[in-house]
Coordinates of C-alpha atoms in Angstrom, one line a residue:
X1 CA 0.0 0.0 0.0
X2 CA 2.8 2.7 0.8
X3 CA 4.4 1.9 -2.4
X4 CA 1.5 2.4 -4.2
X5 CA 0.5 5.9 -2.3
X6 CA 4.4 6.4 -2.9
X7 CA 4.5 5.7 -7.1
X8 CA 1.3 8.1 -7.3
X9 CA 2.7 10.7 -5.3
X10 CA 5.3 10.9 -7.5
X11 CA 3.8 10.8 -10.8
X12 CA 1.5 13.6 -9.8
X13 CA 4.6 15.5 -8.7
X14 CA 6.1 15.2 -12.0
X15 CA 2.8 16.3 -13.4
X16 CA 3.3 19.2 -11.6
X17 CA 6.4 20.0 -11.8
X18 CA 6.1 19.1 -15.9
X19 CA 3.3 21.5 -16.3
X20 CA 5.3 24.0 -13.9
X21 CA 8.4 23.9 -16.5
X22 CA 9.9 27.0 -15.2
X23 CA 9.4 26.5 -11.5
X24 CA 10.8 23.0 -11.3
X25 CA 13.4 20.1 -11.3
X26 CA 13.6 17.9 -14.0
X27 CA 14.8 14.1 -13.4
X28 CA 16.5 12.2 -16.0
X29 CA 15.2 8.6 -15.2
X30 CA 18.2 6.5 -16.7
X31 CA 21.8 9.0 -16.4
X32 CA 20.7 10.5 -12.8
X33 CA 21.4 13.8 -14.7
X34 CA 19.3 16.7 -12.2
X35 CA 18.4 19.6 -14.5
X36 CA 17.2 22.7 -12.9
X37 CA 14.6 25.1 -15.2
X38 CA 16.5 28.0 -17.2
X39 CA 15.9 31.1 -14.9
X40 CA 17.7 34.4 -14.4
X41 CA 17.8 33.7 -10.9
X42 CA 21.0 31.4 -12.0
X43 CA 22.8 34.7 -14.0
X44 CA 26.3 35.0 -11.9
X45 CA 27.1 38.4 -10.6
X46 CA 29.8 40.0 -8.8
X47 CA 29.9 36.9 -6.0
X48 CA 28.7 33.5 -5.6
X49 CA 29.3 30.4 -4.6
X50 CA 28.6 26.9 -6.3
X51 CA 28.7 23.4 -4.5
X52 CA 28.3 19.9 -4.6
X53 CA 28.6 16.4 -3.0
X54 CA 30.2 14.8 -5.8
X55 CA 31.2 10.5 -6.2
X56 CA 32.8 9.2 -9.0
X57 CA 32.9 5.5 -9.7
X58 CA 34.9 6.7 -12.8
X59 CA 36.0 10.2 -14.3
X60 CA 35.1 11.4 -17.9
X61 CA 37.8 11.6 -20.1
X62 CA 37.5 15.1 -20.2
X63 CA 37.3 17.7 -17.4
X64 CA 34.9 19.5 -19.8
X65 CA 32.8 16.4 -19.7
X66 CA 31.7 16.2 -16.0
X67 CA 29.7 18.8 -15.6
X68 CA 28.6 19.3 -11.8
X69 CA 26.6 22.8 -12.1
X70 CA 26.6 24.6 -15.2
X71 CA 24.7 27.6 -16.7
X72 CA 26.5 28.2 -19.9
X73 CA 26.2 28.8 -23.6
X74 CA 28.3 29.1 -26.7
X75 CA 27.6 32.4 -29.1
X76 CA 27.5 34.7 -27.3
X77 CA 30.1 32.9 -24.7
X78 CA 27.9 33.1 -21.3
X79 CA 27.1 31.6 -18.2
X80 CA 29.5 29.2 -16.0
X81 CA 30.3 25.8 -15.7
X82 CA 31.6 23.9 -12.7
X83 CA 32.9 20.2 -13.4
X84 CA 35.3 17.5 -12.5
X85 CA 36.8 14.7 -14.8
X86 CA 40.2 13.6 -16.6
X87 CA 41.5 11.6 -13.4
X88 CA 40.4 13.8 -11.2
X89 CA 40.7 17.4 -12.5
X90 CA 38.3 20.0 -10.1
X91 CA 37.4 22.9 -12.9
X92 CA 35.5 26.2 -13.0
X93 CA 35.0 28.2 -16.1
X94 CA 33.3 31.3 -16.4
X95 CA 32.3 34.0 -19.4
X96 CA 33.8 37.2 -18.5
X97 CA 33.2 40.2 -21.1
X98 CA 32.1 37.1 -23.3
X99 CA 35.2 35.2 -23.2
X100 CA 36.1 32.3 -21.0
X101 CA 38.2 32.5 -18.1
X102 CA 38.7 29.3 -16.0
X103 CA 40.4 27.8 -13.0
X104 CA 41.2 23.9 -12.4
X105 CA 42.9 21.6 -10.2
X106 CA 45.8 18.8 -10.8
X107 CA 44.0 15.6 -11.3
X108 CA 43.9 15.2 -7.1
X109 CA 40.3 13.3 -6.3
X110 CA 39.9 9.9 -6.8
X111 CA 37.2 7.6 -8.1
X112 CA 35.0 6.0 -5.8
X113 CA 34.9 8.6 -3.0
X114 CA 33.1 11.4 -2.1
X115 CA 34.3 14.7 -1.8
X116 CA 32.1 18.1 -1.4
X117 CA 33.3 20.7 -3.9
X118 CA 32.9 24.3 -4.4
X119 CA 33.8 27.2 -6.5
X120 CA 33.4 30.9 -5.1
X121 CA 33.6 33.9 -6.8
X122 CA 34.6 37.0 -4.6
X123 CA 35.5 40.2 -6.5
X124 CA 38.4 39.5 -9.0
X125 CA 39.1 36.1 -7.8
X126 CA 38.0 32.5 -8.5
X127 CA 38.8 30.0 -5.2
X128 CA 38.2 26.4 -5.6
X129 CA 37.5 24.2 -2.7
X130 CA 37.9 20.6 -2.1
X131 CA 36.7 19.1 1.3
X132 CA 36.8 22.5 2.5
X133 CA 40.4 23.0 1.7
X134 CA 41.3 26.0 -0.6
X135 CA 43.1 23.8 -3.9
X136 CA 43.7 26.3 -6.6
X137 CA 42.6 29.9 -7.3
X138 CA 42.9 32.3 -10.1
X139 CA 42.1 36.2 -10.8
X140 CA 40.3 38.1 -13.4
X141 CA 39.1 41.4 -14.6
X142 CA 36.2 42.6 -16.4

């Protein structure tokens, strides 16, 4: 019975949020991909900060290919992207007067473990974080 109340709760909650494009989450039943509705409440600004709990069983080839968080777009270059992949490699990459300035690790995490990530933006200055430890940082203008 609670698996039954439990399968229709969720089906009308993805009616909901599927009607509710804008407003909502959107699951992707087979990757585990978590896609968030395009809103301007994501734009980045002057400061932010971006985190995850992130586990691995293997990394993409590519840092560019593990995106964690990302908000970006080719044409005109926009948005950010925060990712992890190529044994390990923690990366950030944001569009500053629409050209891409990013920040990234040496390939230091390993597969099959957690780790909580973040990227913070104060100012001029890209800081990225690994388990709470500050692991590379970079500056900018613009």
């Amino acid at each position: 019975m609670k698996q039954i109340l439990l399968i229709l709760l969720s089906i009308s909650t993805l009616s909901f949020l599927h009607a509710q494009e804008n407003f909502g989450l959107k699951l992707n039943g087979s990757t585990g991909e978590i896609r968030l509705c395009d809103s301007d409440n994501f734009d980045i600004g002057d400061g932010f900060t971006v985190e995850a709990w992130i586990f691995a069983s293997a990394w993409k080839a590519e840092a560019w290919q593990g995106s964690i968080i990302n908000k970006d777009q080719q044409g005109p270059d926009s948005g950010f992207a925060f990712r992890a992949g190529k044994n390990g490699i923690l990366s950030m990459v944001m569009s500053v007067n629409r050209s891409w300035f990013e920040v990234q690790t040496d390939p230091i995490m390993n597969a099959n473990q957690w780790y909580h990530v973040a990227a913070v933006v104060n100012g001029t200055t890209l800081s990225l974080f690994i388990n709470g430890d500050l692991v590379e940082s970079g500056t900018f203008s613009g």
